[in-house]
Tab-separated table of C-alpha atoms in Angstrom:
chain	number	residue	atom	x	y	z
A	1	MET	CA	0.022	0.090	-0.405
A	2	PRO	CA	1.402	3.435	-1.040
A	3	THR	CA	2.489	5.517	1.991
A	4	ALA	CA	0.997	8.303	3.259
A	5	GLY	CA	1.531	11.745	1.705
A	6	ASP	CA	2.030	9.971	-1.630
A	7	PRO	CA	0.205	11.933	-4.307
A	8	PHE	CA	-0.968	8.626	-5.952
A	9	THR	CA	-2.382	7.194	-2.233
A	10	PRO	CA	-6.127	6.345	-2.944
A	11	ARG	CA	-8.533	7.699	-0.613
A	12	VAL	CA	-10.014	5.025	1.492
A	13	SER	CA	-12.886	5.310	3.982
A	14	LEU	CA	-14.268	3.185	6.152
A	15	HIS	CA	-17.731	3.751	7.635
A	16	LEU	CA	-18.783	2.269	10.739
A	17	LEU	CA	-21.889	4.298	11.533
A	18	GLY	CA	-25.264	3.038	10.033
A	19	GLY	CA	-23.299	-0.337	8.473
A	20	PHE	CA	-20.414	-1.132	7.271
A	21	ARG	CA	-18.708	0.394	4.489
A	22	LEU	CA	-15.614	0.190	3.035
A	23	LEU	CA	-14.654	2.681	0.085
A	24	HIS	CA	-11.747	2.815	-2.198
A	25	ASP	CA	-11.442	6.613	-4.076
A	26	ASP	CA	-15.286	6.405	-3.214
A	27	ALA	CA	-16.104	3.131	-4.829
A	28	PRO	CA	-17.349	0.682	-2.611
A	29	VAL	CA	-15.113	-2.594	-1.611
A	30	VAL	CA	-17.163	-6.055	-1.509
A	31	VAL	CA	-15.905	-7.490	2.013
A	32	PRO	CA	-17.244	-10.865	3.254
A	33	ARG	CA	-18.856	-10.471	6.667
A	34	GLY	CA	-16.666	-12.226	8.547
A	35	LEU	CA	-13.735	-9.862	7.403
A	36	GLN	CA	-16.148	-6.950	7.958
A	37	ARG	CA	-15.948	-7.947	11.740
A	38	VAL	CA	-11.960	-8.324	11.570
A	39	ILE	CA	-11.433	-4.964	10.209
A	40	ALA	CA	-14.126	-2.839	12.406
A	41	LEU	CA	-12.728	-4.521	15.552
A	42	ILE	CA	-9.342	-3.168	14.622
A	43	GLY	CA	-10.529	0.280	13.503
A	44	LEU	CA	-12.471	0.729	16.736
A	45	GLN	CA	-9.408	-0.881	19.107
A	46	PRO	CA	-6.385	0.518	16.890
A	47	ALA	CA	-3.958	-0.301	20.045
A	48	ALA	CA	-4.950	-3.708	20.668
A	49	THR	CA	-2.787	-6.712	20.375
A	50	ARG	CA	-3.274	-9.721	18.550
A	51	SER	CA	-4.120	-11.558	21.236
A	52	HIS	CA	-6.987	-9.050	22.422
A	53	LEU	CA	-8.002	-8.847	18.861
A	54	ALA	CA	-8.575	-12.700	18.710
A	55	GLY	CA	-10.064	-12.866	22.157
A	56	LEU	CA	-12.992	-10.411	21.219
A	57	LEU	CA	-13.452	-11.832	17.688
A	58	TRP	CA	-13.474	-15.585	18.731
A	59	PRO	CA	-14.443	-15.551	22.581
A	60	GLU	CA	-15.687	-19.278	22.439
A	61	THR	CA	-12.561	-20.743	20.939
A	62	SER	CA	-9.321	-21.355	22.885
A	63	GLU	CA	-6.587	-18.780	22.267
A	64	GLU	CA	-4.269	-20.884	20.001
A	65	ARG	CA	-7.312	-21.335	17.597
A	66	ALA	CA	-8.428	-17.609	17.855
A	67	LEU	CA	-4.641	-16.159	17.092
A	68	SER	CA	-5.011	-19.075	14.129
A	69	SER	CA	-8.119	-17.951	12.828
A	70	LEU	CA	-6.642	-14.146	13.341
A	71	ARG	CA	-3.697	-14.926	11.242
A	72	THR	CA	-5.808	-16.359	8.343
A	73	ALA	CA	-8.223	-13.407	8.086
A	74	LEU	CA	-5.301	-11.174	8.270
A	75	TRP	CA	-3.647	-13.241	5.289
A	76	ARG	CA	-6.866	-13.138	3.375
A	77	LEU	CA	-7.110	-9.085	3.493
A	78	ARG	CA	-3.523	-8.765	2.719
A	79	GLN	CA	-4.368	-10.331	-0.667
A	80	ASP	CA	-6.734	-7.754	-1.624
A	81	PRO	CA	-4.983	-4.394	-2.871
A	82	CYS	CA	-7.482	-2.486	-0.840
A	83	CYS	CA	-6.545	-3.575	2.071
A	84	PRO	CA	-6.896	-0.855	5.138
A	85	LEU	CA	-4.689	-2.680	7.528
A	86	LEU	CA	-0.972	-2.106	8.640
A	87	THR	CA	1.010	-4.516	11.083
A	88	ASP	CA	3.077	-2.692	13.438
A	89	GLY	CA	4.551	-5.851	15.784
A	90	ASP	CA	2.193	-7.469	17.573
A	91	THR	CA	-0.712	-4.923	16.931
A	92	VAL	CA	-2.974	-4.259	13.843
A	93	ARG	CA	-4.275	-0.909	12.828
A	94	LEU	CA	-6.134	1.166	10.187
A	95	GLY	CA	-3.639	2.412	7.405
A	96	THR	CA	-2.418	6.136	7.939
A	97	SER	CA	-4.465	7.120	5.018
A	98	VAL	CA	-7.615	5.493	5.849
A	99	HIS	CA	-10.677	7.965	6.861
A	100	LEU	CA	-12.855	6.627	9.873
A	101	ASP	CA	-16.029	8.402	10.342
A	102	VAL	CA	-15.986	7.380	14.362
A	103	ASP	CA	-12.727	9.341	14.518
A	104	GLU	CA	-14.955	12.301	13.090
A	105	LEU	CA	-17.442	11.782	15.926
A	106	VAL	CA	-15.216	11.804	18.564
A	107	GLU	CA	-13.136	14.620	17.258
A	108	ALA	CA	-16.537	16.806	17.218
A	109	ALA	CA	-17.338	15.657	20.879
A	110	ALA	CA	-13.945	16.951	22.055
A	111	GLN	CA	-14.098	20.521	19.813
A	112	VAL	CA	-17.530	20.908	21.782
A	113	ARG	CA	-15.926	20.419	25.259
A	114	ASP	CA	-13.472	22.803	24.447
A	115	GLY	CA	-16.368	25.538	23.296
A	116	GLN	CA	-15.835	25.130	19.644
A	117	VAL	CA	-18.389	24.824	17.203
A	118	PRO	CA	-17.688	21.357	15.140
A	119	ARG	CA	-18.285	20.877	11.566
A	120	ALA	CA	-21.881	20.038	10.608
A	121	GLY	CA	-20.646	16.187	9.676
A	122	GLY	CA	-19.643	15.285	13.179
A	123	VAL	CA	-22.580	16.530	14.819
A	124	THR	CA	-25.557	15.045	12.424
A	125	GLY	CA	-23.934	11.719	12.294
A	126	ARG	CA	-27.344	10.158	13.377
A	127	HIS	CA	-27.193	6.358	13.026
A	128	ASP	CA	-25.723	3.753	15.419
A	129	LEU	CA	-22.550	2.016	15.034
A	130	LEU	CA	-23.088	-1.371	12.925
A	131	PRO	CA	-26.757	-1.575	13.513
A	132	GLY	CA	-27.947	-5.337	13.384
A	133	TRP	CA	-24.301	-6.543	14.783
A	134	TYR	CA	-24.626	-8.028	18.291
A	135	ASP	CA	-21.118	-9.177	19.186
A	136	ASP	CA	-20.521	-7.570	22.947
A	137	TRP	CA	-17.823	-5.643	21.821
A	138	VAL	CA	-20.243	-3.728	19.088
A	139	LEU	CA	-22.958	-3.420	21.943
A	140	LEU	CA	-20.371	-1.743	24.161
A	141	GLU	CA	-18.664	0.575	21.730
A	142	ARG	CA	-22.320	1.484	20.306
A	143	GLU	CA	-23.505	2.653	23.654
A	144	ARG	CA	-20.218	4.796	24.290
A	145	LEU	CA	-20.589	6.174	21.053
A	146	ARG	CA	-24.549	6.786	21.454
A	147	GLN	CA	-23.438	8.318	24.879
A	148	LEU	CA	-21.063	10.619	23.491
A	149	ARG	CA	-23.180	11.978	20.792
A	150	LEU	CA	-26.217	12.677	23.459
A	151	HIS	CA	-23.628	14.840	25.526
A	152	MET	CA	-22.086	16.212	22.603
A	153	LEU	CA	-25.389	17.823	21.225
A	154	GLU	CA	-26.413	18.643	24.980
A	155	ASP	CA	-23.357	20.165	25.543
A	156	LEU	CA	-23.389	22.223	22.006
A	157	ALA	CA	-27.026	23.408	22.930
A	158	GLY	CA	-25.872	24.944	26.265
A	159	ASN	CA	-22.998	26.400	24.524
A	160	HIS	CA	-25.187	27.954	21.810
A	161	LEU	CA	-27.778	29.205	24.462
A	162	ALA	CA	-24.482	30.931	26.652
A	163	ALA	CA	-23.999	32.853	23.703
A	164	GLY	CA	-27.373	34.017	23.073
A	165	ARG	CA	-27.384	31.800	19.543
A	166	HIS	CA	-30.927	30.586	20.536
A	167	GLY	CA	-31.700	28.952	17.044
A	168	GLU	CA	-28.439	26.781	17.053
A	169	ALA	CA	-29.267	26.061	20.471
A	170	LEU	CA	-32.505	24.362	19.813
A	171	GLU	CA	-31.496	22.930	16.781
A	172	ALA	CA	-28.903	20.853	18.764
A	173	ALA	CA	-31.213	20.198	21.542
A	174	LEU	CA	-34.041	18.821	19.431
A	175	GLU	CA	-31.547	16.587	17.746
A	176	ALA	CA	-30.621	15.074	21.206
A	177	MET	CA	-34.207	14.625	22.034
A	178	ALA	CA	-35.001	13.088	18.583
A	179	ALA	CA	-32.055	10.390	19.686
A	180	GLU	CA	-33.319	9.758	23.096
A	181	PRO	CA	-36.980	11.018	23.716
A	182	LEU	CA	-37.262	10.001	27.340
A	183	ARG	CA	-34.293	11.520	28.073
A	184	GLU	CA	-34.813	14.905	30.376
A	185	THR	CA	-31.444	16.706	29.775
A	186	PRO	CA	-32.391	18.054	26.120
A	187	HIS	CA	-36.251	18.562	27.111
A	188	ARG	CA	-35.069	21.009	29.951
A	189	LEU	CA	-32.709	22.810	27.455
A	190	VAL	CA	-35.621	22.987	25.180
A	191	VAL	CA	-37.700	24.853	27.962
A	192	ARG	CA	-34.324	26.906	29.121
A	193	ILE	CA	-34.143	27.782	25.324
A	194	HIS	CA	-37.768	29.038	24.893
A	195	LEU	CA	-37.872	31.019	28.197
A	196	ALA	CA	-34.074	32.905	27.181
A	197	GLU	CA	-35.902	34.074	23.980
A	198	GLY	CA	-39.350	34.964	26.012
A	199	ASN	CA	-41.374	32.579	24.777
A	200	ALA	CA	-43.399	31.593	27.659
A	201	PHE	CA	-45.873	29.662	25.975
A	202	GLU	CA	-43.648	27.639	24.022
A	203	ALA	CA	-41.855	26.850	27.290
A	204	VAL	CA	-44.895	25.647	29.018
A	205	HIS	CA	-45.926	23.619	25.946
A	206	ALA	CA	-42.723	21.949	25.925
A	207	PHE	CA	-42.864	21.085	29.434
A	208	TYR	CA	-46.457	19.388	29.731
A	209	VAL	CA	-45.322	17.476	26.409
A	210	TYR	CA	-42.495	15.981	28.273
A	211	ARG	CA	-44.666	15.561	30.996
A	212	ASP	CA	-47.355	13.667	29.069
A	213	LEU	CA	-45.134	11.580	27.491
A	214	LEU	CA	-42.902	10.480	30.817
A	215	LEU	CA	-46.468	9.661	32.566
A	216	ARG	CA	-47.486	7.763	29.756
A	217	GLU	CA	-44.445	5.692	29.133
A	218	LEU	CA	-42.993	5.250	32.786
A	219	ARG	CA	-45.570	6.716	34.819
A	220	LEU	CA	-42.982	9.168	36.031
A	221	GLU	CA	-43.079	12.827	36.842
A	222	PRO	CA	-40.228	15.403	35.433
A	223	SER	CA	-37.764	15.925	38.152
A	224	PRO	CA	-37.765	18.706	40.518
A	225	ALA	CA	-35.150	20.546	38.526
A	226	MET	CA	-37.134	20.690	35.489
A	227	SER	CA	-40.497	21.550	37.169
A	228	ALA	CA	-38.510	24.452	38.766
A	229	LEU	CA	-37.739	25.962	35.221
A	230	LEU	CA	-41.208	27.202	35.215
A	231	ALA	CA	-42.217	28.063	38.713
A	232	GLU	CA	-41.737	31.769	38.253
A	233	THR	CA	-43.505	31.410	34.917
A	234	LEU	CA	-46.543	29.402	36.031
A	235	ALA	CA	-46.924	31.074	39.705
A	236	PRO	CA	-48.947	34.068	38.186
A	237	ILE	CA	-51.282	31.639	36.645
A	238	ARG	CA	-51.597	29.434	39.827
A	239	ARG	CA	-52.493	32.380	41.719
A	240	ALA	CA	-55.169	34.055	39.380
A	241	THR	CA	-56.468	30.494	39.216
A	242	ARG	CA	-56.762	30.228	43.251
A	243	ARG	CA	-58.209	33.454	42.953
A	244	GLU	CA	-60.612	32.708	40.375
A	245	SER	CA	-61.967	29.468	41.707
A	246	PRO	CA	-65.726	29.854	43.410
A	247	PRO	CA	-65.941	28.705	46.993
A	248	ARG	CA	-67.368	25.533	47.616
A	249	ARG	CA	-70.664	25.137	48.422
A	250	PRO	CA	-72.056	22.147	51.366
A	251	ASP	CA	-74.101	19.742	49.943
A	252	ARG	CA	-77.708	20.490	51.439
A	253	ALA	CA	-78.921	17.115	50.611
A	254	GLY	CA	-76.124	15.181	52.561
A	255	PRO	CA	-75.747	14.045	55.872
A	256	ALA	CA	-75.099	16.236	58.690
A	257	PRO	CA	-71.473	16.203	59.658
A	258	GLN	CA	-70.255	14.029	62.499
A	259	ARG	CA	-68.979	15.819	65.336
A	260	GLY	CA	-66.609	14.564	68.195
A	261	PRO	CA	-67.204	14.873	71.935
A	262	ASN	CA	-64.831	17.583	72.282
A	263	ALA	CA	-66.030	19.617	69.052
A	264	PRO	CA	-66.949	23.202	69.608
A	265	THR	CA	-70.925	23.692	69.062
A	266	ALA	CA	-72.704	26.636	67.650
A	267	PRO	CA	-74.354	28.911	70.528
A	268	GLY	CA	-77.650	28.138	71.814
A	269	SER	CA	-77.670	24.410	70.289
A	270	ARG	CA	-77.833	23.048	73.631
């Protein structure tokens, strides 16, 4: 494979978000499913030793047999001129010219943590890691990346809100909400953004939409922290409602109230 920096180095891209795709100069490369697992794992764990990789890929077999299976898989991959892997001692990693979409998401999250606005591609990668794959290492990595993206979107919304960029803040918060509808943090951000814009109706509406969803799905109420966001906004409405409520009139047809032996009586009743 040509070295990095060579003007004739082919553009190789490995996509794992939304499904496995290996592109060579934008043309898809057909890779058997068994070898896809090897490439994907090496891309996700670039510093892993061969023993570690073999144990994750073939957990039900002995270490010797798993290592033998890995050697065979690597040999098969090297027969293809589009092989995206490089061997470095006891480790195998992606070639230096290979672009991995997961790296773009991780880089975008780091930029947001530093208060920067990342490129759109790192934020809008809405797809899960390798959907339909159920290896233990895939499930763990999928959840890690899902949480990474959720926190990135929430942090991004908070950064935009602090800077007064309400439209961008709302866009990031709604994207996090779409990714996990029952998660309270993005709903709380939406309420805060509407309040910052002076849209009390929108804030109250967003709160009760989430409250109804939570009651319907989990039989839970929003947290006190979320309810407190609207305390000042709803206080005048609640006071007005209490003032306008008519006094309750006793039911004349009902039985007389029972009094205890020490209850006070009206004058002249004895």
